[in-house]
Short mmCIF file of C-alpha atoms in Angstrom, two decimals:
data_model
loop_
_atom_site.label_atom_id
_atom_site.label_comp_id
_atom_site.label_asym_id
_atom_site.label_seq_id
_atom_site.Cartn_x
_atom_site.Cartn_y
_atom_site.Cartn_z
CA MET P 28 174.41 128.83 -45.61
CA SER P 29 171.75 130.59 -43.82
CA ASP P 30 171.23 130.86 -40.03
CA ALA P 31 167.88 128.37 -40.84
CA ASP P 32 169.70 125.84 -42.23
CA ARG P 33 172.23 125.95 -39.15
CA GLN P 34 169.52 124.68 -37.25
CA ILE P 35 168.27 122.09 -38.97
CA GLN P 36 169.98 118.83 -37.99
CA VAL P 37 168.88 116.37 -40.75
CA LEU P 38 168.05 112.88 -39.34
CA ASP P 39 166.67 110.36 -41.00
CA GLY P 40 164.71 110.27 -44.82
CA LEU P 41 161.14 109.54 -44.71
CA GLY P 42 160.35 108.77 -48.43
CA GLY P 43 159.14 111.47 -50.83
CA ASP P 44 157.13 111.89 -53.85
CA ASP P 45 157.86 113.03 -57.96
CA SER P 46 158.95 116.65 -56.81
CA THR P 47 159.98 116.61 -53.18
CA THR P 48 162.13 114.43 -50.50
CA TYR P 49 160.91 113.96 -46.60
CA HIS P 50 163.23 113.57 -44.03
CA LEU P 51 162.52 113.65 -40.44
CA ALA P 52 165.21 116.48 -38.53
CA ARG P 53 165.46 118.67 -35.51
CA PHE P 54 165.23 122.37 -35.22
CA ASP P 55 166.85 124.88 -33.45
CA GLY P 56 167.95 121.62 -31.26
CA ARG P 57 164.45 121.74 -29.75
CA MET P 58 161.58 120.06 -31.33
CA TRP P 59 161.27 117.13 -33.97
CA VAL P 60 159.97 118.52 -37.39
CA THR P 61 159.64 117.38 -41.13
CA MET P 62 162.10 118.78 -43.35
CA ARG P 63 160.75 118.44 -47.23
CA ARG P 64 163.52 119.55 -49.94
CA ALA P 65 162.71 119.88 -53.41
CA LEU P 66 164.14 117.43 -55.78
CA PRO P 67 166.90 119.05 -58.52
CA THR P 68 163.90 118.31 -61.13
CA ALA P 69 161.18 120.18 -59.48
CA ASN P 70 160.08 123.49 -60.38
CA PRO P 71 161.78 126.02 -57.59
CA GLU P 72 159.15 129.29 -58.21
CA ALA P 73 156.42 126.46 -57.36
CA HIS P 74 158.15 124.99 -54.22
CA ARG P 75 159.05 128.76 -53.04
CA ARG P 76 155.64 129.91 -53.67
CA ALA P 77 153.65 126.46 -51.52
CA GLY P 78 156.18 127.97 -48.67
CA ASP P 79 155.06 131.35 -48.60
CA LEU P 80 151.15 130.15 -48.60
CA ALA P 81 151.70 127.78 -46.08
CA ARG P 82 153.02 130.48 -43.95
CA ARG P 83 150.40 132.02 -43.92
CA LEU P 84 148.18 129.05 -43.27
CA ARG P 85 147.71 128.97 -39.56
CA HIS P 86 145.09 126.67 -38.16
CA GLU P 87 144.81 124.10 -35.45
CA ASN P 88 144.05 121.36 -37.78
CA VAL P 89 146.76 122.39 -40.28
CA ILE P 90 150.42 120.97 -39.61
CA THR P 91 152.30 123.97 -38.84
CA THR P 92 155.01 125.35 -40.82
CA VAL P 93 157.94 126.22 -38.70
CA ALA P 94 160.45 127.37 -41.19
CA THR P 95 161.37 128.32 -45.36
CA GLY P 96 163.89 128.71 -46.79
CA THR P 97 166.71 128.09 -49.74
CA GLY P 98 169.46 125.25 -49.59
CA GLU P 99 171.82 123.62 -51.73
CA GLY P 100 171.58 124.73 -55.16
CA GLY P 101 168.75 127.54 -54.41
CA LEU P 102 166.62 124.63 -54.42
CA PRO P 103 163.67 125.35 -51.70
CA TYR P 104 162.79 123.83 -48.54
CA THR P 105 159.91 123.89 -46.24
CA VAL P 106 160.46 122.75 -42.02
CA GLU P 107 156.85 121.56 -40.70
CA GLU P 108 155.80 120.32 -36.85
CA PHE P 109 155.97 116.38 -36.82
CA LEU P 110 153.28 115.25 -35.48
CA VAL P 111 153.21 112.13 -33.68
CA GLY P 112 150.03 110.18 -34.47
CA LEU P 113 148.79 107.96 -37.34
CA SER P 114 147.39 108.52 -40.83
CA ALA P 115 143.65 107.94 -41.98
CA ALA P 116 145.17 105.67 -44.27
CA GLU P 117 146.72 103.79 -41.11
CA LEU P 118 143.37 103.78 -39.25
CA ARG P 119 141.57 102.40 -42.37
CA ASP P 120 143.80 99.31 -42.42
CA ALA P 121 144.61 99.10 -38.95
CA GLY P 122 142.27 95.52 -39.45
CA ALA P 123 139.00 96.65 -38.05
CA PRO P 124 136.27 99.48 -39.04
CA VAL P 125 136.70 102.78 -37.13
CA PRO P 126 133.88 103.55 -34.52
CA TRP P 127 131.69 105.87 -36.16
CA VAL P 128 131.77 108.24 -33.74
CA VAL P 129 135.50 108.19 -34.03
CA ALA P 130 135.49 108.48 -37.47
CA ALA P 131 133.22 111.37 -38.07
CA ARG P 132 134.27 113.56 -35.24
CA ILE P 133 137.89 113.10 -37.33
CA VAL P 134 136.29 114.30 -40.91
CA ARG P 135 134.57 117.02 -38.85
CA GLY P 136 137.76 118.14 -37.35
CA LEU P 137 138.95 118.64 -40.61
CA GLY P 138 136.16 121.67 -41.53
CA GLY P 139 137.57 124.39 -40.44
CA GLY P 140 141.55 123.44 -41.36
CA VAL P 141 140.04 123.01 -45.23
CA ALA P 142 137.81 126.24 -44.91
CA GLN P 143 140.91 128.67 -44.68
CA LEU P 144 142.86 125.84 -46.90
CA LEU P 145 139.64 127.39 -49.55
CA ARG P 146 140.40 130.74 -48.17
CA LEU P 147 143.61 131.16 -48.81
CA LEU P 148 143.89 129.43 -52.50
CA THR P 149 140.72 131.66 -53.66
CA GLU P 150 142.41 134.90 -52.60
CA SER P 151 145.78 133.84 -54.04
CA LYS P 152 143.89 132.75 -57.91
CA LEU P 153 144.87 129.36 -57.20
CA PRO P 154 143.20 126.27 -57.83
CA LEU P 155 142.00 124.14 -55.76
CA PRO P 156 143.18 120.69 -54.87
CA PRO P 157 141.40 117.82 -57.19
CA SER P 158 141.46 115.60 -54.48
CA MET P 159 142.26 114.75 -50.52
CA GLY P 160 143.52 111.58 -49.65
CA PRO P 161 143.67 109.58 -45.94
CA SER P 162 147.42 109.42 -46.13
CA ARG P 163 147.04 113.66 -45.79
CA ILE P 164 145.09 113.46 -42.84
CA ALA P 165 146.63 112.75 -39.85
CA ILE P 166 145.54 112.37 -36.20
CA SER P 167 147.44 113.23 -33.03
CA PHE P 168 146.91 110.85 -29.98
CA ASP P 169 145.38 113.42 -28.19
CA GLY P 170 142.46 113.09 -30.96
CA ARG P 171 143.14 116.03 -33.17
CA ALA P 172 143.16 115.79 -37.02
CA LYS P 173 145.10 117.80 -39.04
CA LEU P 174 146.03 118.24 -43.17
CA VAL P 175 149.51 117.29 -44.03
CA ASP P 176 151.21 118.79 -47.02
CA PRO P 177 147.80 120.60 -47.95
CA LEU P 178 149.73 122.59 -51.11
CA GLN P 179 150.80 119.46 -52.74
CA HIS P 180 148.96 120.77 -55.86
CA VAL P 181 150.58 124.43 -55.62
CA ARG P 182 154.20 122.45 -55.75
CA GLY P 183 153.44 120.60 -58.04
CA ALA P 184 153.64 117.09 -56.85
CA GLN P 185 150.85 114.81 -57.77
CA PRO P 186 150.10 111.33 -55.57
CA THR P 187 149.82 108.15 -57.09
CA GLY P 188 147.72 105.07 -57.78
CA HIS P 189 144.56 104.75 -55.59
CA GLU P 190 145.92 107.53 -53.54
CA ARG P 191 145.11 109.69 -56.69
CA PHE P 192 142.30 108.25 -58.20
CA GLY P 193 140.13 106.76 -55.15
CA TYR P 194 139.24 109.95 -53.94
CA THR P 195 138.68 112.49 -56.77
CA ALA P 196 134.96 113.51 -57.67
CA PRO P 197 133.39 112.06 -60.69
CA GLU P 198 133.42 115.06 -62.56
CA VAL P 199 136.92 115.88 -62.00
CA LEU P 200 137.87 112.77 -63.37
CA ARG P 201 135.98 113.70 -66.83
CA GLY P 202 138.25 116.88 -66.83
CA ALA P 203 135.81 119.72 -64.69
CA GLU P 204 137.85 122.02 -62.37
CA PRO P 205 137.94 121.28 -59.07
CA THR P 206 135.53 122.83 -56.43
CA THR P 207 134.43 122.50 -53.06
CA ALA P 208 131.99 120.03 -53.84
CA ALA P 209 134.92 117.68 -55.02
CA LEU P 210 136.70 118.06 -51.68
CA VAL P 211 133.06 117.12 -50.15
CA PHE P 212 133.41 113.80 -51.78
CA SER P 213 136.88 113.29 -50.79
CA LEU P 214 135.91 113.59 -47.25
CA GLY P 215 132.92 111.72 -47.78
CA THR P 216 135.18 108.92 -49.38
CA VAL P 217 137.38 108.68 -46.47
CA LEU P 218 134.72 109.01 -43.46
CA TRP P 219 133.24 105.81 -45.13
CA GLU P 220 136.20 104.00 -45.82
CA LEU P 221 136.97 104.82 -41.62
CA CYS P 222 133.85 103.24 -40.75
CA ALA P 223 134.04 100.23 -43.23
CA GLY P 224 137.54 99.55 -42.83
CA ARG P 225 138.25 99.30 -46.18
CA LYS P 226 138.70 101.46 -49.46
CA LEU P 227 135.75 102.19 -51.31
CA PHE P 228 137.03 102.73 -54.97
CA PRO P 229 140.03 100.91 -54.90
CA ALA P 230 141.04 102.21 -58.50
CA GLU P 231 144.88 102.18 -59.57
CA THR P 232 144.00 104.06 -62.85
CA LEU P 233 141.98 106.60 -64.26
CA GLU P 234 139.73 104.36 -66.58
CA ALA P 235 139.16 101.92 -63.31
CA ALA P 236 138.46 104.96 -61.28
CA ARG P 237 135.94 106.43 -63.49
CA GLU P 238 134.26 102.65 -63.91
CA LEU P 239 134.03 102.25 -60.25
CA MET P 240 132.28 105.82 -59.73
CA SER P 241 129.87 104.72 -62.41
CA TYR P 242 127.54 103.03 -60.59
CA PRO P 243 124.55 104.57 -59.25
CA VAL P 244 125.17 104.33 -55.39
CA VAL P 245 127.00 103.75 -52.81
CA ASP P 246 126.79 100.93 -50.34
CA ARG P 247 124.78 101.61 -47.25
CA LEU P 248 126.46 100.71 -43.89
CA GLU P 249 123.40 100.55 -41.96
CA GLY P 250 122.52 97.14 -41.04
CA LYS P 251 126.36 95.76 -41.85
CA ILE P 252 127.80 97.57 -39.05
CA ALA P 253 127.11 96.97 -35.79
CA GLY P 254 124.95 100.37 -34.23
CA PHE P 255 125.63 102.35 -37.20
CA PRO P 256 123.22 105.11 -36.96
CA GLY P 257 120.77 105.86 -40.63
CA ARG P 258 121.75 109.36 -40.06
CA LEU P 259 125.45 108.69 -40.50
CA ASP P 260 124.27 106.77 -43.50
CA GLU P 261 122.12 109.75 -45.34
CA ILE P 262 125.09 112.33 -44.72
CA LEU P 263 127.45 109.83 -46.85
CA GLN P 264 124.36 109.26 -49.17
CA ILE P 265 124.73 112.78 -49.74
CA ALA P 266 128.71 113.49 -49.53
CA LEU P 267 129.03 110.42 -52.24
CA ALA P 268 126.68 112.02 -54.91
CA LYS P 269 127.20 111.54 -58.42
CA SER P 270 126.53 114.84 -59.34
CA PRO P 271 128.17 117.73 -57.25
CA ASP P 272 124.54 120.16 -57.38
CA GLU P 273 123.40 116.99 -54.67
CA ARG P 274 126.40 117.10 -52.37
CA PHE P 275 127.14 119.51 -49.50
CA ARG P 276 128.02 122.44 -50.80
CA SER P 277 131.12 123.14 -49.18
CA PRO P 278 133.72 120.98 -45.92
CA ASP P 279 131.80 123.50 -43.65
CA ALA P 280 128.38 121.98 -44.14
CA LEU P 281 129.66 118.64 -44.07
CA ALA P 282 131.00 119.27 -40.80
CA GLY P 283 128.18 120.83 -39.73
CA ALA P 284 125.99 117.81 -40.66
CA LEU P 285 127.96 115.71 -38.87
CA THR P 286 127.71 117.91 -36.05
CA VAL P 287 123.93 116.81 -36.17
CA ALA P 288 124.63 113.11 -36.26
CA ILE P 289 127.13 113.08 -33.33
CA GLY P 290 124.80 114.57 -31.39
CA THR P 291 125.11 114.14 -27.88
CA VAL P 292 126.74 111.37 -27.57
CA ALA P 293 129.94 110.91 -26.16
CA ALA P 294 133.13 109.92 -27.88
CA ASP P 295 136.57 111.04 -26.63
CA ILE P 296 139.10 110.28 -30.14
CA ALA P 297 142.41 110.43 -27.40
CA PRO P 298 141.82 106.70 -25.54
CA TYR P 299 141.24 105.02 -29.32
CA MET P 300 144.48 106.40 -30.92
CA GLN P 301 146.19 106.01 -28.19
CA LYS P 302 144.98 101.48 -27.79
CA THR P 303 145.85 101.83 -32.28
CA HIS P 304 149.12 103.12 -31.36
CA ALA P 305 150.14 100.84 -27.97
CA LEU P 306 148.61 97.79 -30.44
CA ARG P 307 150.78 98.86 -33.78
CA HIS P 308 153.93 99.83 -31.78
CA GLY P 309 153.81 96.43 -30.10
CA GLU P 310 153.79 94.57 -33.27
CA GLN P 311 157.02 96.78 -34.03
CA LYS P 312 158.43 96.15 -31.40
CA GLU P 313 158.06 92.93 -31.82
CA TRP P 314 159.29 92.92 -35.19
CA LEU P 315 162.12 94.04 -34.43
CA ARG P 316 163.17 91.80 -31.29
CA LYS P 317 162.77 89.38 -33.79
CA GLN P 318 165.05 90.78 -36.20
CA GLN P 319 167.42 91.71 -33.72
CA GLN P 320 167.41 87.68 -32.51
CA MET P 321 168.39 87.09 -35.93
CA LEU P 322 171.30 88.90 -36.01
CA SER P 323 172.63 88.15 -32.94
CA VAL P 324 172.16 84.33 -33.87
CA PRO P 325 175.47 82.75 -35.05
CA PRO P 326 175.44 81.07 -38.47
CA MET P 327 174.51 77.29 -38.76
CA MET P 328 177.09 75.11 -39.23
CA PRO P 329 176.57 71.23 -39.86
CA ALA P 330 176.56 69.12 -37.41
CA PRO P 331 180.21 66.91 -37.08
CA VAL P 332 180.44 63.38 -39.04
CA ARG P 333 180.60 60.57 -35.89
CA PRO P 334 181.78 57.21 -36.76
CA ASP P 335 179.30 55.12 -37.22
CA PRO P 336 180.64 51.94 -34.87
CA GLU P 337 178.53 49.52 -37.06
CA SER P 338 179.23 51.31 -40.42
CA ASP P 339 180.68 48.02 -42.24
CA ILE P 340 179.34 47.57 -46.06
CA ALA P 341 176.32 44.75 -44.85
CA THR P 342 174.89 46.70 -42.09
CA GLN P 343 174.82 49.70 -44.56
CA ALA P 344 172.99 47.89 -46.79
CA ILE P 345 170.27 46.59 -44.48
CA ARG P 346 170.19 50.24 -42.94
CA ARG P 347 169.41 51.17 -46.69
CA SER P 348 166.64 48.34 -47.69
CA VAL P 349 165.03 48.75 -44.14
CA LEU P 350 164.86 52.97 -44.33
CA PRO P 351 161.90 54.34 -45.99
CA LYS P 352 162.86 55.93 -49.22
CA LYS P 353 162.11 59.76 -49.93
CA SER P 354 159.11 60.11 -52.74
CA GLY P 355 159.46 59.18 -56.40
CA GLU P 356 163.52 58.14 -55.73
CA THR P 357 163.70 53.99 -56.34
CA PRO P 358 164.74 51.95 -54.14
CA ALA P 359 168.30 50.76 -54.97
CA PRO P 360 168.81 46.48 -54.60
CA PRO P 361 169.96 45.90 -51.33
CA ALA P 362 174.15 45.07 -51.88
CA ALA P 363 175.53 41.64 -51.86
CA ALA P 364 177.37 41.03 -47.93
CA PRO P 365 181.42 40.09 -49.18
CA LYS P 366 182.01 36.54 -49.04
CA PRO P 367 184.55 34.96 -46.33
CA PRO P 368 188.00 34.49 -46.99
CA THR P 369 188.86 30.47 -47.67
CA PRO P 370 191.04 29.84 -44.48
CA ALA P 371 194.45 28.22 -45.72
CA PRO P 372 195.17 24.44 -45.25
CA ALA P 373 196.88 23.71 -42.16
CA ALA P 374 200.34 22.84 -42.36
CA ASP P 375 201.67 19.22 -41.86
CA PRO P 376 203.55 19.48 -38.54
CA ALA P 377 205.52 16.35 -39.53
CA VAL P 378 206.90 18.25 -42.54
CA ALA P 379 207.68 20.91 -40.65
CA ARG P 380 209.57 19.60 -38.07
CA VAL P 381 212.06 17.84 -41.00
CA ALA P 382 212.04 20.48 -43.80
CA THR P 383 213.12 23.19 -41.01
CA PRO P 384 216.39 23.95 -39.37
CA ARG P 385 216.08 24.01 -35.43
CA GLY P 386 215.68 28.01 -34.53
CA MET P 387 214.19 28.87 -37.94
CA PRO P 388 210.34 29.51 -38.34
CA ALA P 389 208.07 27.56 -40.36
CA PRO P 390 207.34 28.67 -44.21
CA PRO P 391 204.21 29.93 -44.92
CA PRO P 392 201.82 27.20 -46.72
CA ARG P 393 201.74 26.26 -50.44
#
């Protein structure tokens, strides 16, 4: 076991993908981190290459890699800083559209990190990522947007479902190599979804994505969302153009256009993020409280059966004939009341005196 392995205290699992498992951990007993471990079925060399590149990727808008190493079975791992915040996908699904200024600042803030990622991949002669979905964009509570696992494609992992097909440019879906214009399309899709509060291309398969993206235009948001500026709508139309030649050339160019669109409008993301987190945290606390309450309540026991003072057959028959019947149930005929017993004939006192000796009880009547 290496020194780095001894510094990592794995605490809980966070999920994973087709090549990696994620764990919440502490590094060197000082900071919360996310530990990414390669699965036995993964390509170890691809994981090591991705880890080495991640150590070189240093930008304020990229999740920082704390350490890399080799664990059990020779499988590599990567330790990253743990960002306390929400993903862009969680913001989109929070129940209301994100204010356009906040959404524009989030996407604009990614420009520098994406640009450095592209330069690193170009220098290493590696392909660009085919897409960039909202689950790979995290926003901290101080309002800083960061890329999560930007080298996912280098280690051979593939997002699934909507995260894979809903943010891939049309030309890449048709088989073309990813370009900077394709990443502009991905970021434009994320921006549109944050502003609208819903998915733009809700496709789970390649065929569905191709059909959805075959439409010539994208829905405009101006006039549908109160206060949405027309200049931002024009930026979205350019970023989401079907032809890569009609889009912004790079994420940097998109970020510059968003800076002009925001202008002098003051918008601090931190209060919005803190309020959104407080609402989500409150929902989580209420859910946990209900779960704990359910666990603390003893199981329901059947109520004890108390004797009915009027439980004779005649009273029960009357009750059955009066109480309402369940739907679909055929009422049973009331039970007949039992006949009273026939009284015995009275004994003749004279016969009793003659036939019975003194001091003996009289015989029962015949």
